Tab-separated table of C-alpha atoms in Angstrom:
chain	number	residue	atom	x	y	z
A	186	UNK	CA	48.416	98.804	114.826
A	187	UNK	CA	51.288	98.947	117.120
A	188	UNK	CA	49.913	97.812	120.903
A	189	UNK	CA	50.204	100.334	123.924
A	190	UNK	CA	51.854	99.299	126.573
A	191	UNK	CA	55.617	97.579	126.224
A	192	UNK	CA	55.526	95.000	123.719
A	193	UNK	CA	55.547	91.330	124.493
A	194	UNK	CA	57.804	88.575	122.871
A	195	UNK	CA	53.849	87.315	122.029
A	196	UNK	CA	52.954	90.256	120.185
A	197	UNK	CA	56.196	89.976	118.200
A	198	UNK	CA	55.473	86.402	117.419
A	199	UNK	CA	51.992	87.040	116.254
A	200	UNK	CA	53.182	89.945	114.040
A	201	UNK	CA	55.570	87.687	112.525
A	202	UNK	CA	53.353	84.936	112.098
A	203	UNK	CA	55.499	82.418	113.658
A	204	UNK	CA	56.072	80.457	117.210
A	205	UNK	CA	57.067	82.294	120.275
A	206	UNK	CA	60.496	79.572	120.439
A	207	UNK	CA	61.405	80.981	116.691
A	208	UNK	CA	61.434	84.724	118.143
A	209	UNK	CA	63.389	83.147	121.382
A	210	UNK	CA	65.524	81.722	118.861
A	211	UNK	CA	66.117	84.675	116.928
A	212	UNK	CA	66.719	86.933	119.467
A	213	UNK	CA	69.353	83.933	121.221
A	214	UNK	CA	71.412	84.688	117.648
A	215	UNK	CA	69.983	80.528	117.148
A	216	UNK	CA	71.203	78.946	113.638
A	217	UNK	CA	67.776	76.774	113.761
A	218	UNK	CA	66.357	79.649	111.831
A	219	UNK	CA	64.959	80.245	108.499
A	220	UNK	CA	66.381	83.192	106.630
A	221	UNK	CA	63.069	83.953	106.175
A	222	UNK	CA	61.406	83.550	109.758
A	223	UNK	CA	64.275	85.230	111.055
A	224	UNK	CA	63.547	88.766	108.823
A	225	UNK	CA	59.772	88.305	109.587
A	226	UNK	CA	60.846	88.159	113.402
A	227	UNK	CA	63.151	91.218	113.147
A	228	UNK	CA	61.150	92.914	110.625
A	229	UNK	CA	58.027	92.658	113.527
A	230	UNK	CA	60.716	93.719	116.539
A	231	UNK	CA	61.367	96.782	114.351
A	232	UNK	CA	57.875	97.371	114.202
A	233	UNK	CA	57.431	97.051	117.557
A	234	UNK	CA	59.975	98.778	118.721
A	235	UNK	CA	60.485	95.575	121.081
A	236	UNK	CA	63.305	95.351	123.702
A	237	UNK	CA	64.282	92.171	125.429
A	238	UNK	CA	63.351	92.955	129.155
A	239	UNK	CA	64.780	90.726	132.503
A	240	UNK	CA	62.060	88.805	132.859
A	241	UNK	CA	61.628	88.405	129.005
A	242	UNK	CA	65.252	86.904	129.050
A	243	UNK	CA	65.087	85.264	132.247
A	244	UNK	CA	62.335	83.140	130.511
A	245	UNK	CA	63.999	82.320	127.595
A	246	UNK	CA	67.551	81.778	128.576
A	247	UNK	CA	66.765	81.269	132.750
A	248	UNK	CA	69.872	83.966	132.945
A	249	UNK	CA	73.537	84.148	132.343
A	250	UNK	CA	74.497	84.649	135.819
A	251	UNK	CA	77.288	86.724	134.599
A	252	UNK	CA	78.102	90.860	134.826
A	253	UNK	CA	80.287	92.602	132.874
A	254	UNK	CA	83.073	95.228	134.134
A	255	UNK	CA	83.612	97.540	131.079
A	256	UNK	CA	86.896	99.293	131.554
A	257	UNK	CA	87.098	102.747	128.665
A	258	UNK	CA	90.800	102.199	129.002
A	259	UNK	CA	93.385	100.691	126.725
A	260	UNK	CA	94.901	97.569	128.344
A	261	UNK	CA	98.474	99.071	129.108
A	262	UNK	CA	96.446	101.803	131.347
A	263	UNK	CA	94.641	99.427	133.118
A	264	UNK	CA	96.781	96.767	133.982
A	265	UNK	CA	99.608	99.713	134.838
A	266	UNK	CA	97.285	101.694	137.420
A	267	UNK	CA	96.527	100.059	140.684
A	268	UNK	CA	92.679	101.957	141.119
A	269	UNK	CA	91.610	99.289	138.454
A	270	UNK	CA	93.249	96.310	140.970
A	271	UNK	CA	90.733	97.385	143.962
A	272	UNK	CA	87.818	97.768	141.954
A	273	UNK	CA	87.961	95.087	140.798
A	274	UNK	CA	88.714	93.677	144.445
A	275	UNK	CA	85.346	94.820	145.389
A	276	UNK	CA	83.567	94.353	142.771
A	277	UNK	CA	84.939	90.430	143.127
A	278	UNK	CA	84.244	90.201	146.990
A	279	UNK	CA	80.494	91.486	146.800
A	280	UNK	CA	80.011	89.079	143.743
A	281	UNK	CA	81.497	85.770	145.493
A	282	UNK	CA	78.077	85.385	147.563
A	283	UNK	CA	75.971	86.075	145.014
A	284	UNK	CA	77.216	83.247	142.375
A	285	UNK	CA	77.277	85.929	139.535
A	286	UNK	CA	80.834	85.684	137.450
A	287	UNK	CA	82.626	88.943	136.917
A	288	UNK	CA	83.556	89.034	132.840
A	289	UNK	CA	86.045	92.185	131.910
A	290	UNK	CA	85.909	94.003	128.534
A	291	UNK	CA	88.441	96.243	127.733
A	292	UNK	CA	87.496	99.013	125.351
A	293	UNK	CA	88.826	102.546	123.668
A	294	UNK	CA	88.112	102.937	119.884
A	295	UNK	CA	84.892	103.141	118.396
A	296	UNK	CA	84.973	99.869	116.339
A	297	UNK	CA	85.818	98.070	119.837
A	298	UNK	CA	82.989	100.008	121.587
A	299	UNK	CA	80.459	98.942	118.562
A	300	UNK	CA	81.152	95.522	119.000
A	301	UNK	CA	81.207	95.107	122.468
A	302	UNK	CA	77.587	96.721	122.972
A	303	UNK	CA	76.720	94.191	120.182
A	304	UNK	CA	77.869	91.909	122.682
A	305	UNK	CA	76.049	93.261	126.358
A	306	UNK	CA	73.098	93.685	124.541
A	307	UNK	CA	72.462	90.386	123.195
A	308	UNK	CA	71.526	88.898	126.274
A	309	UNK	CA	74.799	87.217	127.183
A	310	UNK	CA	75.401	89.192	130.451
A	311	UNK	CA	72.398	89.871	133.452
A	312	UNK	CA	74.229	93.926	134.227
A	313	UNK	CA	76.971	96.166	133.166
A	314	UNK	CA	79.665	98.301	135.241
A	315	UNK	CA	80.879	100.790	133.358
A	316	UNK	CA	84.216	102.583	134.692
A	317	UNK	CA	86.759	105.127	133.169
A	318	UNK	CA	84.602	106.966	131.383
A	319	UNK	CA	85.450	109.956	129.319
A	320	UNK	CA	82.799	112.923	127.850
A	321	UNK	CA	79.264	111.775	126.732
A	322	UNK	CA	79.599	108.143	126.555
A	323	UNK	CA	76.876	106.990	124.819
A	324	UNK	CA	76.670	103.391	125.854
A	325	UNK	CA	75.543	102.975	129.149
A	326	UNK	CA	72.204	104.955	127.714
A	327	UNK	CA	72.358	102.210	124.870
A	328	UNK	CA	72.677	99.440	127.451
A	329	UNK	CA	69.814	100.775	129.675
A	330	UNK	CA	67.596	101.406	126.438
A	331	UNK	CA	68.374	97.549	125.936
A	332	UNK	CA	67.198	96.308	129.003
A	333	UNK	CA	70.509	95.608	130.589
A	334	UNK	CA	70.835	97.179	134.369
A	335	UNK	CA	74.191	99.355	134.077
A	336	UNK	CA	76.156	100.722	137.090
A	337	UNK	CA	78.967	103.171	136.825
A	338	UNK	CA	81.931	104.369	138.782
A	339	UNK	CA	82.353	107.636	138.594
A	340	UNK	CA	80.130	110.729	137.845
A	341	UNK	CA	80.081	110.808	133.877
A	342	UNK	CA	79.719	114.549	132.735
A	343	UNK	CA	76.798	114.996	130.312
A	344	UNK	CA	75.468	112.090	131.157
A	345	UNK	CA	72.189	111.229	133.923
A	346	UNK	CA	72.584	107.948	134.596
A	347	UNK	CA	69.861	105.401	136.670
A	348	UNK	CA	73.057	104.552	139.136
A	349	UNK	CA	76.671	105.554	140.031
A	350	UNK	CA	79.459	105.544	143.002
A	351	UNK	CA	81.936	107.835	143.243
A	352	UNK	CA	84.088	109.565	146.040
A	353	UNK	CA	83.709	113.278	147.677
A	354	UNK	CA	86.416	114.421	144.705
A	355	UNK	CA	85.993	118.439	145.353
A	356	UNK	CA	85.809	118.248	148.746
A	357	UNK	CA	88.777	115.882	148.839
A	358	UNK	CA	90.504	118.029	146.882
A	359	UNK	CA	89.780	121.052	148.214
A	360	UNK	CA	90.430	119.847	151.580
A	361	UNK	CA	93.982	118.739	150.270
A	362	UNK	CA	94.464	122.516	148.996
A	363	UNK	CA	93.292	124.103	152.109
A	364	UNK	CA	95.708	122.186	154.001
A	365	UNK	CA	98.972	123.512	151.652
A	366	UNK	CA	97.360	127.434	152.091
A	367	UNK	CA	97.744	126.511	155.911
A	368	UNK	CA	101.294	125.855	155.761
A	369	UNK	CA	101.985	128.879	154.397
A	370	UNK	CA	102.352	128.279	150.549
A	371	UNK	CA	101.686	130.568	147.979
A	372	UNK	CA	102.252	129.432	145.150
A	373	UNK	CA	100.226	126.645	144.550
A	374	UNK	CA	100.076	124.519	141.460
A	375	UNK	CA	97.953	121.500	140.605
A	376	UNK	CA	98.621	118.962	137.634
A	377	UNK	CA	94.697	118.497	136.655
A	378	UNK	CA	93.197	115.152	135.537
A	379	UNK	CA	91.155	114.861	132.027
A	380	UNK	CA	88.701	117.215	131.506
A	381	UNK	CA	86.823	114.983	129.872
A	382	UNK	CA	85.710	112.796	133.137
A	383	UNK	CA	83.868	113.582	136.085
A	384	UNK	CA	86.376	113.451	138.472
A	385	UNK	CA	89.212	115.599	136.298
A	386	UNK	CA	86.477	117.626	136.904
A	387	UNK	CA	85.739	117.586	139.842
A	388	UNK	CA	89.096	117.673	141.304
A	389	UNK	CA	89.745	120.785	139.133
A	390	UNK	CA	86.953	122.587	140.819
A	391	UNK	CA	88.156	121.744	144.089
A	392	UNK	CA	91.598	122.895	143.387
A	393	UNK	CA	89.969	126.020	142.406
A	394	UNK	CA	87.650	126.531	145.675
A	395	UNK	CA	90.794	126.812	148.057
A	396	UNK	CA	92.801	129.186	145.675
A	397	UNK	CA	90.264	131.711	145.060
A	398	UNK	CA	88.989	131.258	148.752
A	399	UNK	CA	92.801	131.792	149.673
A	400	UNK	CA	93.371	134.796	147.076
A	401	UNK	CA	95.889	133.183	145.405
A	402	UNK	CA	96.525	132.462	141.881
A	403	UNK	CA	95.458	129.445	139.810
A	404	UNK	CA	98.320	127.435	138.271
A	405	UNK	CA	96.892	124.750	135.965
A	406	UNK	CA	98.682	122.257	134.184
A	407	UNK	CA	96.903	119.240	132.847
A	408	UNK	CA	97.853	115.698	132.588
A	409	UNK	CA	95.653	111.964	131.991
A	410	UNK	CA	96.087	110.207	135.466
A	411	UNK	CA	99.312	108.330	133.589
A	412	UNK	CA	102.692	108.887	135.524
A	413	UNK	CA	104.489	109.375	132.442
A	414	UNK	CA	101.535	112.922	132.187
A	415	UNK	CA	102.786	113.791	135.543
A	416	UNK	CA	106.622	113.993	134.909
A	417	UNK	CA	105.602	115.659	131.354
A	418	UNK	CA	103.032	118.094	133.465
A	419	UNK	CA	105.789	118.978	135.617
A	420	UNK	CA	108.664	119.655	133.268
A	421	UNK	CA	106.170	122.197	131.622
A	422	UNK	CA	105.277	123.663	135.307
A	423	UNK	CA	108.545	124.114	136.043
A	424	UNK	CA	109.624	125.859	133.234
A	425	UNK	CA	106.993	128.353	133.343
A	426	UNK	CA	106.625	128.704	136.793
A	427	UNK	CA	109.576	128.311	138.494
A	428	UNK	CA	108.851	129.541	141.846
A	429	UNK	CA	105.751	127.249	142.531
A	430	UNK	CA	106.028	126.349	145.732
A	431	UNK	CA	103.785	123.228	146.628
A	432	UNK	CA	101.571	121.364	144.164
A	433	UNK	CA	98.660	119.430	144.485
A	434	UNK	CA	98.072	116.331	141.756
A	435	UNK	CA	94.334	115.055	140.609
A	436	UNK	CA	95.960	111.513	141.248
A	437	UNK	CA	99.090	109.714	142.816
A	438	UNK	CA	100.570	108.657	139.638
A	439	UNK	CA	100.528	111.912	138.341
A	440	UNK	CA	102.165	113.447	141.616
A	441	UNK	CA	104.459	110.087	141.942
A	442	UNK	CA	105.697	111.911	138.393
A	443	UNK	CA	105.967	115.185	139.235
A	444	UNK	CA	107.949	114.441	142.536
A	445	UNK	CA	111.125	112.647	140.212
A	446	UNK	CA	111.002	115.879	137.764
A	447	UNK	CA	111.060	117.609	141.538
A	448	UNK	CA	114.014	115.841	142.271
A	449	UNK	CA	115.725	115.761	139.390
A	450	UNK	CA	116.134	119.871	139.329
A	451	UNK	CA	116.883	119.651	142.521
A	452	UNK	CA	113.883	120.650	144.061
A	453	UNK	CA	113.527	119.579	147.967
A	454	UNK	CA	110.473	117.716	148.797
A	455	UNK	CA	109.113	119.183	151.055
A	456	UNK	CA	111.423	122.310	152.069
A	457	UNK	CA	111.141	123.979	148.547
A	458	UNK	CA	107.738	122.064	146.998
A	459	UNK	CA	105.286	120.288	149.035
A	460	UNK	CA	103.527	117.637	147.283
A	461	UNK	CA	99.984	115.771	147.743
A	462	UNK	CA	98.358	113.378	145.642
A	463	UNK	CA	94.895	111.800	145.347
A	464	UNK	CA	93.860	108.585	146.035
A	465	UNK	CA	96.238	107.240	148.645
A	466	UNK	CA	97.292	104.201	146.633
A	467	UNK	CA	100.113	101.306	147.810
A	468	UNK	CA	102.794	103.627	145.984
A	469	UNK	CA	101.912	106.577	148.482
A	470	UNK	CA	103.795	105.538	151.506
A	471	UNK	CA	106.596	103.602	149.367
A	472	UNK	CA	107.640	106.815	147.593
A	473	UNK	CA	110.884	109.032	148.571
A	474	UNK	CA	109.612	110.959	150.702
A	475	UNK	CA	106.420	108.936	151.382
A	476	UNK	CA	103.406	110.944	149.744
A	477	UNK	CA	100.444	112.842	151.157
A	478	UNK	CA	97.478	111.930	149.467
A	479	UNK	CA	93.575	112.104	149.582
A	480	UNK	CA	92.306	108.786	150.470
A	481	UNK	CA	89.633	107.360	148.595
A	482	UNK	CA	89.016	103.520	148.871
A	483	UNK	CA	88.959	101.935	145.391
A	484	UNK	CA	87.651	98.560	146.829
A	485	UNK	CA	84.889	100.619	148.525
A	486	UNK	CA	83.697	101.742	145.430
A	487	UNK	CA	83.806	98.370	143.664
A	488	UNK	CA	81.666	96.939	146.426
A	489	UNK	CA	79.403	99.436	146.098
A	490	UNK	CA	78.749	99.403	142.278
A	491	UNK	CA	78.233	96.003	142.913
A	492	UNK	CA	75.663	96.155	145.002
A	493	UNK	CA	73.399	98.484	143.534
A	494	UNK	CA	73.392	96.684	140.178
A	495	UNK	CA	72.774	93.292	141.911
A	496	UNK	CA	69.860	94.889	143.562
A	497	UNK	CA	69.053	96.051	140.108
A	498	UNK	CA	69.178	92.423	138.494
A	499	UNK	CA	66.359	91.478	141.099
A	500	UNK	CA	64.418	94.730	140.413
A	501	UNK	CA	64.546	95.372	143.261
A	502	UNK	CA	63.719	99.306	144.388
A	503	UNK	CA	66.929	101.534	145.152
A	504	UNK	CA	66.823	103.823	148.140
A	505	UNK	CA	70.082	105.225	146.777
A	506	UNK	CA	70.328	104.994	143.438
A	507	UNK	CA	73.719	107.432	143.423
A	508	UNK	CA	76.609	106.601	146.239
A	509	UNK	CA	79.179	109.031	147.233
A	510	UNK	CA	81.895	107.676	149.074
A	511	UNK	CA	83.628	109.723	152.112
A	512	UNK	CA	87.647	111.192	151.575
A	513	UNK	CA	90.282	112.076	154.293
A	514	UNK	CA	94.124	113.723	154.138
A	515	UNK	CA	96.779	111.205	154.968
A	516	UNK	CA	99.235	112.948	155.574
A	517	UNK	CA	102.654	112.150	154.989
A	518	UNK	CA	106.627	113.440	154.827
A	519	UNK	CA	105.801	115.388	150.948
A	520	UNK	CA	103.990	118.087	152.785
């Protein structure tokens, strides 16, 4: 008869018929292992339905004292885009104290995903951030089912996860909107992040709040955060709406992008199109004519994700299990 209650690496052993160090030993992925202890052991974990829990794995392997940063990005994204650089800046800083190493993990195609929550759910990590997500991710609900504390950054649509951060996107981007409808534009355009993520989302609806507050019309083109999507996003805006007078971009590589299609047809910046971004990166101020932009602070969020999941490593209880992090207009010579 399966027991009530959560089911103890004890209970497994005694189902199996074997020592409690051969189930530690199975679960650890140990060699010392009969072929045939080892499919008793899994056989009774099946059974079971036993997962490894932190104080389960804290006795058997005293903890890794490492977290993984799980990036759904291919490596040419992430190591071209500097949001990833201040996460990671954060995430590093809150970590030094603590003694906990910071392992990264790329991943994008299914195989890659498969074996990488192989991986965080074989006890070789203490907690998970998960970043860059895009639609119903299933694995930070795989993670959590395997006892691993998980973290993300960003709101993931479809998704309720135990803990996020993220940053005031509507109201950021709404408040970016608002401020072009002051100056007297028009015709606003936006070049829209992924519609597959939270905050292509959320900066979407945002974009949408000032236009239809303003009575103007909605002028959507869509791009992937890339700034190769915002010069393509902008060719196509300009071709079928010529006389679009200021745009706003989900992000500043996108409107980085969009500002050298801009120039290119000859296209003032600001005079004829005024131009805001989102994020407020080191690019912003560099740029010809330095860009407005929504500032949201990348190392902010890092710190933050940090935090809650080490407080979730020492289950420890979370007053705020979901952070949203504060935006403000920079303004700037683009609009």
């Amino acid at each position: 008869m399966k027991p009530t209650g959560r089911p103890t690496l004890e209970e497994v052993a005694a189902l199996a018929g074997v020592g409690r160090g051969t189930v530690s030993r199975v679960i650890n992925g140990s060699p010392r292992v009969s072929e045939q202890a080892r499919e008793a052991v899994l056989q009774a974990i099946d059974e079971l339905g036993y997962v490894p829990n932190r104080a389960a794995r804290t006795l058997v392997t005293h903890r890794t004292d490492t977290v993984a940063l799980v990036v759904a990005e291919s490596d040419q994204r992430f190591f071209g885009e500097p949001f990833f650089a201040g996460i990671i800046r954060g995430i590093s800083s809150e970590l030094n104290a603590t003694g906990l190493q910071l392992l990264l993990a790329l991943a994008q195609s299914p195989d890659e995903y498969a074996r990488l929550e192989h991986y965080l759910t074989g006890q070789h990590v203490d907690g998970v951030l998960l970043t860059s997500l895009h639609g119903d991710d299933p694995l930070p609900a795989k993670l959590e089912a395997g006892g691993v504390p998980t973290v993300l950054g960003g709101r993931p649509p479809g998704l309720s996860p135990v803990s996020y951060v993220d940053v005031a996107n509507r109201a950021g981007a709404r408040q970016a909107v608002e401020y072009l409808v002051a100056q007297g534009r028009g015709r606003i355009a936006t070049v829209a992040g992924p519609q597959d993520m939270g905050v292509g989302i959320d900066r979407l609806a945002g974009y949408r709040d000032a236009v239809a507050a303003a009575g103007l019309p909605e002028i959507i083109v869509y791009g992937d955060f890339s700034e190769a999507s915002g010069v393509a996003a902008a060719e196509e805006l300009l071709a079928a709406e010529p006389a679009v007078d200021a745009l706003f971009a989900a992000d500043d590589p996108m409107a980085l992008g969009a500002m050298h299609v801009l120039r290119r047809a000859g296209r003032r910046i600001p005079e004829d199109v005024a131009v805001i971004g989102f994020e407020d990166s080191a690019r912003a101020p560099l740029a010809d004519p330095p860009l407005t932009s929504v500032h949201q602070s990348n190392e902010e969020m890092g710190r933050q994700m940090a935090r809650l999941l080490i407080s979730r490593i020492n289950d420890e209880a979370l007053a705020e299990p979901v952070v949203i992090l504060e935006t403000s207009l920079v303004l700037r010579d683009s609009a």
